[in-house]
Each structure stands twice: as structure tokens, then as C-alpha cells.
Short mmCIF file of C-alpha atoms in Angstrom, two decimals:
data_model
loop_
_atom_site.label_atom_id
_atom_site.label_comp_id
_atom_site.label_asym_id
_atom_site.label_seq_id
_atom_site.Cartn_x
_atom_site.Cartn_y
_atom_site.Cartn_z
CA UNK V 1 113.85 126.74 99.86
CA UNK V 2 116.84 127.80 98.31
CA UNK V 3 118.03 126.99 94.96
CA UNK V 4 121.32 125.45 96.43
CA UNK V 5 119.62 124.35 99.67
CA UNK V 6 120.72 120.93 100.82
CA UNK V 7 117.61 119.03 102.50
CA UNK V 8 118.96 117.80 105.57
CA UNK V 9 116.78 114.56 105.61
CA UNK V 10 116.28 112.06 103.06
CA UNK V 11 113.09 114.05 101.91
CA UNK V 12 113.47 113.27 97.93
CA UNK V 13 111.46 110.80 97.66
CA UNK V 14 112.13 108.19 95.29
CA UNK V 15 109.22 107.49 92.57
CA UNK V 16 108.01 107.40 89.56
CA UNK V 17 108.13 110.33 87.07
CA UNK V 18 105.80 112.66 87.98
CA UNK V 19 105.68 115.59 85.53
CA UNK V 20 103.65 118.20 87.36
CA UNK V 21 100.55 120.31 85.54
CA UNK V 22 98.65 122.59 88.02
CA UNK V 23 95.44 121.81 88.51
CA UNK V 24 94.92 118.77 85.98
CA UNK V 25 95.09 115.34 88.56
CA UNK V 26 92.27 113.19 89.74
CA UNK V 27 92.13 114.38 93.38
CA UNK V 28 90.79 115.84 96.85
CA UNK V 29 91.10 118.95 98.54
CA UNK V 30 90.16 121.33 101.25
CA UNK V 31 87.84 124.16 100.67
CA UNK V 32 90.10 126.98 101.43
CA UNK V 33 87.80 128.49 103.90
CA UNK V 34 89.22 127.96 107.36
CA UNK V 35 86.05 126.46 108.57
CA UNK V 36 87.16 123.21 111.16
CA UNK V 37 85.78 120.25 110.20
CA UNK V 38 81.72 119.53 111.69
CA UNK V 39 81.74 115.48 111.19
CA UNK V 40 80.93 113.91 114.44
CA UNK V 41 79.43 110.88 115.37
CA UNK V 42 75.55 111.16 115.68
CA UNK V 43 75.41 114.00 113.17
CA UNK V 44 73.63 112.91 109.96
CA UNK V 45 70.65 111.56 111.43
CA UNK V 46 72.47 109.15 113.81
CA UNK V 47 75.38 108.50 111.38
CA UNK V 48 79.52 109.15 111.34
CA UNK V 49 79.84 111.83 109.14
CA UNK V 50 83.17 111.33 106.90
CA UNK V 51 84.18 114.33 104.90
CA UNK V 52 86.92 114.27 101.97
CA UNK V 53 88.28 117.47 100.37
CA UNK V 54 88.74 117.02 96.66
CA UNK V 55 90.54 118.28 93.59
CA UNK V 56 89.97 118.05 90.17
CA UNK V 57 87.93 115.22 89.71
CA UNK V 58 88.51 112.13 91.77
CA UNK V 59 85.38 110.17 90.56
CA UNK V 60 84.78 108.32 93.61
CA UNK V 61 81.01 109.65 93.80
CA UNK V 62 81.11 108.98 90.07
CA UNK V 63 81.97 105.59 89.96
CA UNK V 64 79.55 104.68 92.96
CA UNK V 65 82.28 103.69 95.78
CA UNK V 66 80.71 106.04 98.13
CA UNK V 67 77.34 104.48 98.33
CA UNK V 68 78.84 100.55 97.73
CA UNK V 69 80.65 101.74 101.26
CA UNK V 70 77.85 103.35 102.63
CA UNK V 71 75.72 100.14 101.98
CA UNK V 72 78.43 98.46 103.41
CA UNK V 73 78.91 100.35 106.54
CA UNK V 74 75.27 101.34 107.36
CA UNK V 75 76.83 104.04 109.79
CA UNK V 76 78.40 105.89 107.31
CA UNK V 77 77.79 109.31 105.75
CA UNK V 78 80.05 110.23 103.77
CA UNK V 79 80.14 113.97 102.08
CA UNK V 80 82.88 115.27 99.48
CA UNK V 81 83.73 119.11 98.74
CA UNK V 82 85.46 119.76 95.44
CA UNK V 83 87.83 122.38 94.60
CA UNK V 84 88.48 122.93 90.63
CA UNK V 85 92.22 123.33 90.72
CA UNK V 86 94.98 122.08 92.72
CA UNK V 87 96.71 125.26 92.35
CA UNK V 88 93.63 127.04 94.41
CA UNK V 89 93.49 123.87 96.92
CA UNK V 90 96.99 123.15 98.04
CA UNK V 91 98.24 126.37 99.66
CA UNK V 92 95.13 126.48 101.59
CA UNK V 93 95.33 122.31 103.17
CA UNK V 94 99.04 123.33 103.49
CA UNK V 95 98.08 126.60 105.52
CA UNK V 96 95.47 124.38 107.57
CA UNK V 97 98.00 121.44 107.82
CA UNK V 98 100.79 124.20 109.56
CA UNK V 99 97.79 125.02 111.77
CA UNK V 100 96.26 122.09 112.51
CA UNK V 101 92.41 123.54 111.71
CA UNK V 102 90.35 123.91 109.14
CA UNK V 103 90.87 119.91 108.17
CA UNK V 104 88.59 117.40 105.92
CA UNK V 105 88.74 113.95 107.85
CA UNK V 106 90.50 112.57 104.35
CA UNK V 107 92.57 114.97 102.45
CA UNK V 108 94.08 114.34 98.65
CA UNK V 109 97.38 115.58 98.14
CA UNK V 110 98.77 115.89 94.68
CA UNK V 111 102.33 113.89 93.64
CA UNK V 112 104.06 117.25 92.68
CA UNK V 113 103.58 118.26 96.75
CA UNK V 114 103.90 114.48 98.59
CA UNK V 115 107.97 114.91 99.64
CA UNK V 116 106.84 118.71 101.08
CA UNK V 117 103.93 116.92 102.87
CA UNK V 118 106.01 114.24 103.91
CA UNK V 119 109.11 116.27 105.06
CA UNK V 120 106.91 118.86 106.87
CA UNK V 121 103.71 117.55 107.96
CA UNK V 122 104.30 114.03 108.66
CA UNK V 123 103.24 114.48 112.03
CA UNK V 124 99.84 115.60 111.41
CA UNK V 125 98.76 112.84 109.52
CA UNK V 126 97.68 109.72 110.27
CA UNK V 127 100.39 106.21 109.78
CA UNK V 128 98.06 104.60 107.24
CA UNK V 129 100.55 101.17 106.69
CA UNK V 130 98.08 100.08 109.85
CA UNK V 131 95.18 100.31 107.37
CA UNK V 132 96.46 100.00 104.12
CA UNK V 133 98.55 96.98 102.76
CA UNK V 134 102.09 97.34 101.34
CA UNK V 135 101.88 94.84 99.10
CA UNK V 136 99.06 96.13 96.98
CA UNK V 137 100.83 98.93 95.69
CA UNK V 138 103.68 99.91 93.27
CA UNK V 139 106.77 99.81 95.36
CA UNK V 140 107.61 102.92 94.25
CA UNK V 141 104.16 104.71 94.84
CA UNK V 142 104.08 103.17 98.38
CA UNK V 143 107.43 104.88 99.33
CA UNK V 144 106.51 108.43 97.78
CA UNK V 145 104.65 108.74 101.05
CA UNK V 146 106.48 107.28 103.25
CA UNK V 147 108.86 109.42 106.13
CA UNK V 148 112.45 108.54 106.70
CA UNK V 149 111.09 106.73 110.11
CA UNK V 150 108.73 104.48 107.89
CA UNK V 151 105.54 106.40 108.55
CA UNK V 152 102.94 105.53 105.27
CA UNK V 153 101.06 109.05 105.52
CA UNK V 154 99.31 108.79 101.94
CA UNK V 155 97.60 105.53 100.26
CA UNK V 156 98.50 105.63 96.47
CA UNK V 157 94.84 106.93 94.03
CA UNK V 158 96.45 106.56 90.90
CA UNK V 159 99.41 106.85 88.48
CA UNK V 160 100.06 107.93 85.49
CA UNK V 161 101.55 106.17 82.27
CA UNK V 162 102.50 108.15 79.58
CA UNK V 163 100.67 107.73 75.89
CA UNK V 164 100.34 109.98 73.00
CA UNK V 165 96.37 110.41 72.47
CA UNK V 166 95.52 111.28 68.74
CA UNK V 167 92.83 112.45 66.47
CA UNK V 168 92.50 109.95 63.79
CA UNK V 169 90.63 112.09 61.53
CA UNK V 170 93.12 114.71 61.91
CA UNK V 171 96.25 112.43 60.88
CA UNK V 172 94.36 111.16 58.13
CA UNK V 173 93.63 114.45 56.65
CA UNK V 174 97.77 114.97 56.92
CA UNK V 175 98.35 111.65 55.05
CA UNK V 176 99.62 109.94 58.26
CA UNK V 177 98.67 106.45 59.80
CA UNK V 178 96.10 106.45 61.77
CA UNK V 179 96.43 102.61 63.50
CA UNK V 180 97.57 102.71 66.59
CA UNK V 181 101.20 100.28 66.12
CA UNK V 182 101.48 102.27 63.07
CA UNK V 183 101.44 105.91 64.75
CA UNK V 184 103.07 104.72 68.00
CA UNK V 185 106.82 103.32 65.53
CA UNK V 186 106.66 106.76 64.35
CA UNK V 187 108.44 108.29 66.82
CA UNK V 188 109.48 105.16 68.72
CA UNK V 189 112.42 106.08 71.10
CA UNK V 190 112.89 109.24 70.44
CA UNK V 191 110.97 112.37 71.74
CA UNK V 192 113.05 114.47 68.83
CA UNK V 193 111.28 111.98 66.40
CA UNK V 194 108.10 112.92 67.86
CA UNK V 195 108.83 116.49 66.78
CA UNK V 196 109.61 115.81 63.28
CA UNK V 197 106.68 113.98 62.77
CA UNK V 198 104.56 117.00 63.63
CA UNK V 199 106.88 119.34 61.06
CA UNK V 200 105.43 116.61 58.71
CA UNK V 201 101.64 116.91 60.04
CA UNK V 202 102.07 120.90 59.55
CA UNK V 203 102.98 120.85 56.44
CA UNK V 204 100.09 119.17 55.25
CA UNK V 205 97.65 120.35 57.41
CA UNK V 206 98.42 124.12 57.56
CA UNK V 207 97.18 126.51 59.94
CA UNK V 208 94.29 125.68 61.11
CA UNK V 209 95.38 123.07 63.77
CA UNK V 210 98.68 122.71 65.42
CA UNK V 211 100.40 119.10 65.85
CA UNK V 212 100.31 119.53 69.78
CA UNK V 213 98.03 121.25 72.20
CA UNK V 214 100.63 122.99 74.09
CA UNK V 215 104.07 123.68 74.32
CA UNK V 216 103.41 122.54 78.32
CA UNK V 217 101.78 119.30 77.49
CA UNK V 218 105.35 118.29 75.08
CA UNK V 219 107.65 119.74 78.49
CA UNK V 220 105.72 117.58 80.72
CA UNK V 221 105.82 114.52 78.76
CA UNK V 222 109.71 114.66 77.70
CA UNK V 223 110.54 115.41 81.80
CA UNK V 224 108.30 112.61 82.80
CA UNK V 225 110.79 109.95 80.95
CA UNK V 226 113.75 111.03 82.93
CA UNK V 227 115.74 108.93 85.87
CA UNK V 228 116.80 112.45 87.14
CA UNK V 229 115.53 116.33 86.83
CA UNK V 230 115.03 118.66 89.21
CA UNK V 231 116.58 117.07 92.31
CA UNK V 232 119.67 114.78 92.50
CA UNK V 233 119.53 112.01 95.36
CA UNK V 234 120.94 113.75 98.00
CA UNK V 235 118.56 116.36 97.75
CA UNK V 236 120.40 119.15 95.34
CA UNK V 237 118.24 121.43 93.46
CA UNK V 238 120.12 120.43 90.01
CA UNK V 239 117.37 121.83 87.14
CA UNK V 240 119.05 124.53 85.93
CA UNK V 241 122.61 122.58 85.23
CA UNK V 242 120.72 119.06 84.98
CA UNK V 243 121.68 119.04 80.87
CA UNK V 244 118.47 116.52 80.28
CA UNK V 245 116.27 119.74 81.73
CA UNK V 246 117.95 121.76 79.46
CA UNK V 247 117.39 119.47 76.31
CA UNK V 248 113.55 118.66 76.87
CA UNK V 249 113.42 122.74 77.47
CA UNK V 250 115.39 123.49 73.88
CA UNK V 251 113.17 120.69 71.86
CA UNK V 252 110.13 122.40 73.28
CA UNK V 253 111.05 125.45 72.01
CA UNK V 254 111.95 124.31 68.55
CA UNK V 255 108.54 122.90 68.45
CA UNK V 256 106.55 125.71 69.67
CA UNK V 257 109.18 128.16 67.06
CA UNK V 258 108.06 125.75 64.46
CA UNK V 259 104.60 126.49 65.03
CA UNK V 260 103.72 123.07 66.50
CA UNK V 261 102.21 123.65 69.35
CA UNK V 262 99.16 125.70 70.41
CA UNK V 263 99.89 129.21 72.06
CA UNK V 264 98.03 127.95 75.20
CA UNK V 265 98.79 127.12 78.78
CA UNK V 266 97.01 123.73 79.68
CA UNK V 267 93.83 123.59 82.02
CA UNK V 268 92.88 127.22 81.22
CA UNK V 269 89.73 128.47 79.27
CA UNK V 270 91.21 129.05 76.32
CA UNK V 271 92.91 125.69 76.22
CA UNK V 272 89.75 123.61 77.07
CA UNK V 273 88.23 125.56 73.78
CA UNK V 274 90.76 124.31 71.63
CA UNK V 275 89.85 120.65 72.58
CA UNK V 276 86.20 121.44 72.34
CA UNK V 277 86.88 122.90 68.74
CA UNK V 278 89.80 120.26 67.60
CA UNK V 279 92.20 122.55 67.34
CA UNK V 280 95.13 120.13 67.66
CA UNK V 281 95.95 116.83 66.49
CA UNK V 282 97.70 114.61 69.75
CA UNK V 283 98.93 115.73 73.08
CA UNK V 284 100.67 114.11 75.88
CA UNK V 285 98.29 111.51 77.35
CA UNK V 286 98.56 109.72 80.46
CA UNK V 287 94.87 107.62 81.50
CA UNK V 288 93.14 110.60 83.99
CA UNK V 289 93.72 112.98 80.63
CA UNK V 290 90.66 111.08 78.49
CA UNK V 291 88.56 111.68 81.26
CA UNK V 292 89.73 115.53 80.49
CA UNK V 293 89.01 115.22 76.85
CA UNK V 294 85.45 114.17 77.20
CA UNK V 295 84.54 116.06 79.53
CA UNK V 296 85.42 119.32 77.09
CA UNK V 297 84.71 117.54 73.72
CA UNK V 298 82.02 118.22 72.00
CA UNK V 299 79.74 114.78 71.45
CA UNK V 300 81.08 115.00 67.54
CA UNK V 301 83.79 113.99 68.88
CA UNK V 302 83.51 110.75 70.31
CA UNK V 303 85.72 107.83 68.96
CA UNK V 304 87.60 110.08 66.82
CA UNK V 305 90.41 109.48 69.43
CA UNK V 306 92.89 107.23 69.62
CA UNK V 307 95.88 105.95 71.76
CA UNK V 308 99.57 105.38 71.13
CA UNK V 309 102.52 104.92 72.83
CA UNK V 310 105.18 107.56 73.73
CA UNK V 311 108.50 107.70 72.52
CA UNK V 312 109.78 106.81 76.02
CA UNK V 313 108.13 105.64 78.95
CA UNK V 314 106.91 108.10 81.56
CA UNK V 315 104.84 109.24 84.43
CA UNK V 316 102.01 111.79 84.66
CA UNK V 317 100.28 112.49 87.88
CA UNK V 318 98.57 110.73 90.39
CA UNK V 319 97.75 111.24 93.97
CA UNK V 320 97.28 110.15 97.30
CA UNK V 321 95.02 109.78 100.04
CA UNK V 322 95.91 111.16 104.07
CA UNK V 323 93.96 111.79 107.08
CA UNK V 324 94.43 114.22 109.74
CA UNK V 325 94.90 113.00 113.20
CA UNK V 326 93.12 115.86 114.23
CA UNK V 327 89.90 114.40 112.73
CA UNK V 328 87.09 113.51 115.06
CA UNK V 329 86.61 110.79 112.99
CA UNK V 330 90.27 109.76 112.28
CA UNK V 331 90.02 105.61 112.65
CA UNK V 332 86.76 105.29 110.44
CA UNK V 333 88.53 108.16 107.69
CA UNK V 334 91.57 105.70 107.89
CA UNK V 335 89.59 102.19 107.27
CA UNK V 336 87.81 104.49 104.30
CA UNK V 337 90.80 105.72 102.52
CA UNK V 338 92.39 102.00 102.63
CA UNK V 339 89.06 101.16 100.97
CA UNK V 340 89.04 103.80 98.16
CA UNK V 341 92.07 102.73 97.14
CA UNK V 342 92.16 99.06 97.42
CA UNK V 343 93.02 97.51 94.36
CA UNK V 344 89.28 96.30 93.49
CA UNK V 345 87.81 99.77 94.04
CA UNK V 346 90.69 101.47 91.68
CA UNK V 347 89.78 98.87 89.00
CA UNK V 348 86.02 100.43 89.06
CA UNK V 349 87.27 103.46 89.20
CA UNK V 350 89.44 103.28 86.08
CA UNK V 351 86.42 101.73 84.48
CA UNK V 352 84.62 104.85 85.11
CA UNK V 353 87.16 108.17 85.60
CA UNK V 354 90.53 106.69 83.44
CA UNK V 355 92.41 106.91 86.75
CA UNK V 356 95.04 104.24 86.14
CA UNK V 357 95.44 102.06 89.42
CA UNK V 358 98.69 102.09 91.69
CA UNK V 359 97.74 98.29 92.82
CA UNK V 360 99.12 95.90 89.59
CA UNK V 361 96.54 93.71 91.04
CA UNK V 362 93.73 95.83 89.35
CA UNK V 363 95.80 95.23 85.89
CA UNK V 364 94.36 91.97 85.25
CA UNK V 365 90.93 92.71 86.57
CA UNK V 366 87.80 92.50 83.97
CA UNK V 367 87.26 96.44 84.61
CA UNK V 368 90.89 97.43 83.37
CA UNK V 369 91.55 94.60 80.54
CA UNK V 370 88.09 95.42 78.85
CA UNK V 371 87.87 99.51 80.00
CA UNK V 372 86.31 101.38 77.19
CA UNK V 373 86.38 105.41 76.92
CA UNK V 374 83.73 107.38 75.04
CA UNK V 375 86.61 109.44 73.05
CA UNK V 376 88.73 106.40 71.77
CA UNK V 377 86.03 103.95 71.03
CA UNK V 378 86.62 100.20 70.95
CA UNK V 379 90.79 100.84 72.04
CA UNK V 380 91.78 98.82 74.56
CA UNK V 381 92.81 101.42 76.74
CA UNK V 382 93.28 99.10 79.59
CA UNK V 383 95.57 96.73 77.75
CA UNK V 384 97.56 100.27 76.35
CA UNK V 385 98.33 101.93 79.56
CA UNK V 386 99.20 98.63 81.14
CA UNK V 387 102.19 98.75 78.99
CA UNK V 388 103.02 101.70 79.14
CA UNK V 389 103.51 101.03 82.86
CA UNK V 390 105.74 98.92 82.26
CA UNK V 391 109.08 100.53 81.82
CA UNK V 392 108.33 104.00 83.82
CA UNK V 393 111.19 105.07 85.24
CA UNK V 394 111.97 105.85 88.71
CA UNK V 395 112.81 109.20 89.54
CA UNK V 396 113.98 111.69 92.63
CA UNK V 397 111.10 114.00 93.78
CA UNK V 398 111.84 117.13 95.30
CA UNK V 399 109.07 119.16 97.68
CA UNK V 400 109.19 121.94 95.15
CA UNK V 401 108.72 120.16 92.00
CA UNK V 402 105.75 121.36 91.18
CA UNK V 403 107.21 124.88 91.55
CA UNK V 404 109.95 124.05 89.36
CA UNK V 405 107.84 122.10 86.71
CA UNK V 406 105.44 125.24 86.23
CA UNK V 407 108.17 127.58 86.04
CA UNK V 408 109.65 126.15 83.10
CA UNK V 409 106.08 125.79 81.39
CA UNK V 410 104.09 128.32 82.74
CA UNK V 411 106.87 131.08 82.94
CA UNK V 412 109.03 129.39 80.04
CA UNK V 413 107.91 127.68 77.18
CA UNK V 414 104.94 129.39 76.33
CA UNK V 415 106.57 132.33 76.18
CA UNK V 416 107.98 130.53 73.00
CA UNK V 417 104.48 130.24 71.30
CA UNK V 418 104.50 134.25 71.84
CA UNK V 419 107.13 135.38 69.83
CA UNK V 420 109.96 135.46 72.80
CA UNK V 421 113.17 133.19 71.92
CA UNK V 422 114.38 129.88 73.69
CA UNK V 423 117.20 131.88 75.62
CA UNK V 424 114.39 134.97 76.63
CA UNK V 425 112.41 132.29 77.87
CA UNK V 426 114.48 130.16 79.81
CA UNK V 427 115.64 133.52 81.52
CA UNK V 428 112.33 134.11 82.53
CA UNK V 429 111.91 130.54 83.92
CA UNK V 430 114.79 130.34 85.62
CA UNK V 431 114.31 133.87 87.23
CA UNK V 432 110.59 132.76 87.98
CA UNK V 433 111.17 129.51 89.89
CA UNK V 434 114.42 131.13 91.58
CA UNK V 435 112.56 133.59 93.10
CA UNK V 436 110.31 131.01 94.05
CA UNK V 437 112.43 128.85 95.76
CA UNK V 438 114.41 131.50 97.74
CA UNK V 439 110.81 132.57 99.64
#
């Protein structure tokens, strides 16, 4: 798509914030091999065969749901592949999507690529509103998959609310509070506040951690609190004269020229060290994230995390669940996907993963109110994210968000942490996602 390309239909979908990472959601993909999908009835020693292609970490087999469901349905097999990175799974269920082969019977697809899925491939997937129930979802995360005809093509996984996570032994070594209210009125309302608090921590600490993890991680949080950024309603590609882009880009930078920030793009190597090591002091935090943290801490670590609110409400993530209609095994994939994402099943899964549900019904349940994480210790993390739910803001989604959203981090503000000015490295951005758009 062009930069200046009007989308004909009303493809922006409306929803919450979704500031867009590569590779870091809770999810399913393909296997980006080509091979068509085996599962028949029969196969599996008399059994229907169900197959999901994951990304990331979904947690499903984790938290048990597959065999609860398998108990359940005695006729059930049902088998999972996993693919690390989003970035390595989507272009490869979008190339299998355009050709109709090569398909899992229940495929995850990311926020950051639901309105391309939606305005291009609607009519491969399966009308899930006949399985899955409106009403258990967040208005807004119902209609991010849902076609201009009212075709439901995804059920809602997850969301996810924005928090600051913290290392209490880190802002107690810089002389700053380390209870959770405390921390959280430090930067209340204001992401610039946010910033001058870590001038503060640097002072004191020095040079051997930065405030921040990333100068991504502080783009993606300030984005994911605005009503508009990328895309205007009608479907505009607006980022580059959008003024709110421009500010969250410019605070960035002052951060990462301030030495804030970590020179490090998120979910590489060399970024999952710096957690392992302790290298920072907070990042941008939405629920899925803890499960990220322990699973690259080192066990020293544990319950020297905490969790605070953000300056301003905001969304991080979360995905969805479709299923081909070219799957042998469509109907049962359909009734299974409605299942996974149910609002009692999310509630265990939260429990277990950190994957905050899309069903407010879960909110109240015993597994979210009392939800404990490793990391963070006895904070209600439940009872935090809940709240931070509360005020996220609903925002225009564009098919090439993502795009956009990795441009300017990727391609922009790390260049900042490298020695190149704000100006050099909006340039670059700008020229990166440009040239991405106009292919």
C-alpha cells in the first residue's frame, strides 16, 4: 500500500491500542513450510486430528486446556507447532492464506496484522460469531475481526493493558520508592514525567544499568495511549504528519540521547541478556511481558519485580484465533477455538501464561483476582492489570501497522541509542516504512 493510499472499504478497524513489537505476543502460527495440512478423521489411532499453528508462546499446552478438551471430547487429538517469532510466521500463513494450502486447521494471527487479514482474506476463514459468543468479549476486540459484512473471522486470545514493571532493588539503590502507589504517582499522567524520573534514576545509579530496556519498549508504550496514530478513520495513512507520532518519536529520542535507555532492539539475543543480567531498571509492561521476564531471568531474580501503572492508559498486543475453511476438520477447529478462548479457559490461562483475557467475565474469576507471577511475588497482578484496562483507549488500526510501528523503532529510535540524532533517525524511519508501504 501506498503511503497516501485511501482503503476503499471500511478496513481500519476500530480497537484498542495495539502498539506492535515483532515477534513478542502470546500466539499461533504456521510452520512456514508449505506442507498442507494431514489432520483427518481416523488418523491418530481412530481420533480427529486438530492442528494449531503457534507463535510466541500461547500457553494453551502449558496451562493444560488441551488435555481438559481432550478429556472432554474423547475424539480429539489435538497437536500444536510453534514458530519463535511472528515476524518469521506471518508472511508465510499470509502466503498460504493467498493460496489456500499449506493451512493449520486453527491459525493465530497477531493484532498488528487482523485489518490486513480481515480486508484480504476474509473469505478464507471461517464466520466464527456461529461458534463464539459476542457478548463475552470486549466490544472493541470483537469488532477488530470482524468484515464490513459482519463476518467474526478471529475469536479474541488476549489483550494487553499497559503497566510499568520495575526492579525494586534497582530503584532502591537510586533512592526512589519502591511501593507500587508510590512509583506509579511518579509519573502519573504524563509519559514526559516518566522520562524525568529516569534522568533522576541515572544520576544515581550511573552506568551500569539504564532506566529503560529499550528505546522500542518507551515508543511502544507512549503510541499505545493514543485515540489516533498511524491511520485516521477513513483509512489515511497519517503517521508521518499525525503530530502525537511525532511527539512520542522526539521524547524517545531525548531519552535514549540522555542515555536512558538500553542500545537494544527488543526480543533479540542481546536484549533477552540484558534482562537475564538486570541491566535495566523498568520497561513497558503489559500482562503477556512477565511471562517474558521469567522466562529469561535468572532464578535470582524472582520477586525482585514489581508492577505499576503507566502514565496513561494503553494497549499492548494480543491476538486472535481463525480457522481455515479449507480445513478437513473446519467445524470441530471452530467449536475448539470458541473453547480456547471462552472466558473460563482465558482465566486459567492468565493464571498460568499472564495473557490478560478479552472476556471481562474472566476479571472477577478466582484465577485473575488472586493470579500470582514468579517475578513480582505476592502483587496482585490480577487486580493491577484489571485497572489498567480500564481506561484503554480505542484506536484506528490500519493493515500495515505493524509495518509502520517497526519502522519507527526498529529503523528509528534505536538508531538514537547509536550515536545518530532525532532528525537522522526519523529520516531513516520514515524512508524505511515508505518504502515499505509503496511495495
Amino acid at each position: 500500500m501506498r503511503a497516501r493510499t485511501r482503503i476503499r472499504r471500511k478496513a481500519v478497524v476500530l480497537a484498542a491500542v495495539a502498539s506492535l513489537g515483532t515477534g513478542l505476543l502470546a500466539g499461533c502460527a504456521d510452520d512456514g513450510n508449505g506442507d498442507d495440512n494431514d489432520s483427518s478423521s481416523g488418523s491418530g489411532g481412530g481420533k480427529t486430528k486438530i492442528t494449531l499453528g503457534l507463535f510466541g508462546t500461547a500457553g494453551f499446552e502449558e496451562a493444560g486446556l488441551y488435555k481438559e478438551y481432550e478429556k472432554l471430547n474423547p475424539d480429539i487429538d489435538i497437536q500444536q507447532t510453534v514458530v519463535e517469532r511472528n515476524e518469521n510466521y506471518y508472511p508465510a500463513l499470509l502466503n498460504h492464506l493467498t493460496t489456500n494450502s499449506g493451512l493449520q486447521d486453527i491459525q493465530m494471527v497477531e493484532v498488528g496484522n487482523i485489518a490486513e487479514i480481515v480486508q484480504t482474506q476474509s473469505d478464507k476463514l471461517l464466520d466464527l460469531s456461529k461458534y463464539g459468543k459476542k457478548s463475552d468479549y470486549l466490544e472493541w476486540k470483537w469488532e477488530q475481526a470482524t468484515t464490513e459484512d459482519g463476518q467474526t473471522i478471529g475469536v479474541g486470545t488476549d489483550v494487553g493493558p499497559m503497566a510499568i514493571c520495575y526492579r525494586k532493588d534497582l530503584f532502591q539503590k537510586a533512592g526512589l520508592p519502591t511501593d507500587r502507589e508510590e512509583v506509579g504517582k511518579l509519573w502519573a499522567g504524563s509519559w514526559d514525567k516518566l522520562v524525568e524520573v529516569g534522568k533522576d534514576y541515572q544520576k544515581k545509579a550511573g552506568d551500569s544499568t539504564t532506566f529503560l530496556d529499550s528505546p522500542g519498549g518507551l515508543l511502544q508504550a507512549i503510541l499505545s495511549s493514543e485515540e489516533e496514530r498511524f491511520y485516521d478513520s477513513s483509512g489515511e495513512v497519517i503517521y508521518k504528519t499525525n503530530p502525537a507520532v511525532k511527539a512520542a518519536f522526539d521524547l524517545t529520542a531525548e531519552a535514549a540521547e540522555a542515555g536512558l535507555v538500553g542500545n537494544q532492539t527488543q526480543f533479540q539475543p542481546a536484549w533477552d541478556t540484558t534482562i537475564a543480567n538486570g541491566k535495566f531498571a523498568a520497561m513497558s509492561c503489559p500482562p503477556w511481558m512477565l511471562g517474558y521476564i521469567k522466562g529469561k531471568s535468572k532464578p535470582e531474580a524472582a520477586g525482585k519485580w514489581d508492577v505499576a501503572q503507566a502514565p496513561r492508559s494503553g494497549n499492548w498486543g494480543g491476538s486472535f484465533l481463525t480457522v481455515p475453511k479449507s480445513g478437513k476438520n473446519a467445524e470441530e477447529a471452530a467449536k475448539l477455538a470458541a473453547w480456547l478462548t471462552a472466558p473460563e479457559q482465558q482465566a486459567k490461562l492468565f493464571g498460568v501464561q499472564g495473557s490478560f483475557p478479552s472476556t471481562p467475565a474472566a476479571y472477577e474469576s478466582t484465577e485473575v483476582t488472586s493470579a500470582k507471577n514468579d517475578m513480582t511475588g505476592d502483587a496482585p497482578i490480577g487486580e493491577i492489570f484489571a485497572k489498567a484496562a480500564e481506561n484503554i483507549p480505542v484506536q484506528t488500526i490500519g493493515p500495515k501497522d505493524q509495518i509502520i510501528q517497526q519502522g519507527l523503532t526498529d529503523n528509528g529510535v534505536v538508531l538514537v541509542a547509536q550515536g545518530k540524532s532525532a532528525e537522522q533517525a526519523w529520516d531513516n524511519a520514515v524512508k524505511t516504512i515508505d518504502n515499505a508501504l509503496d511495495q
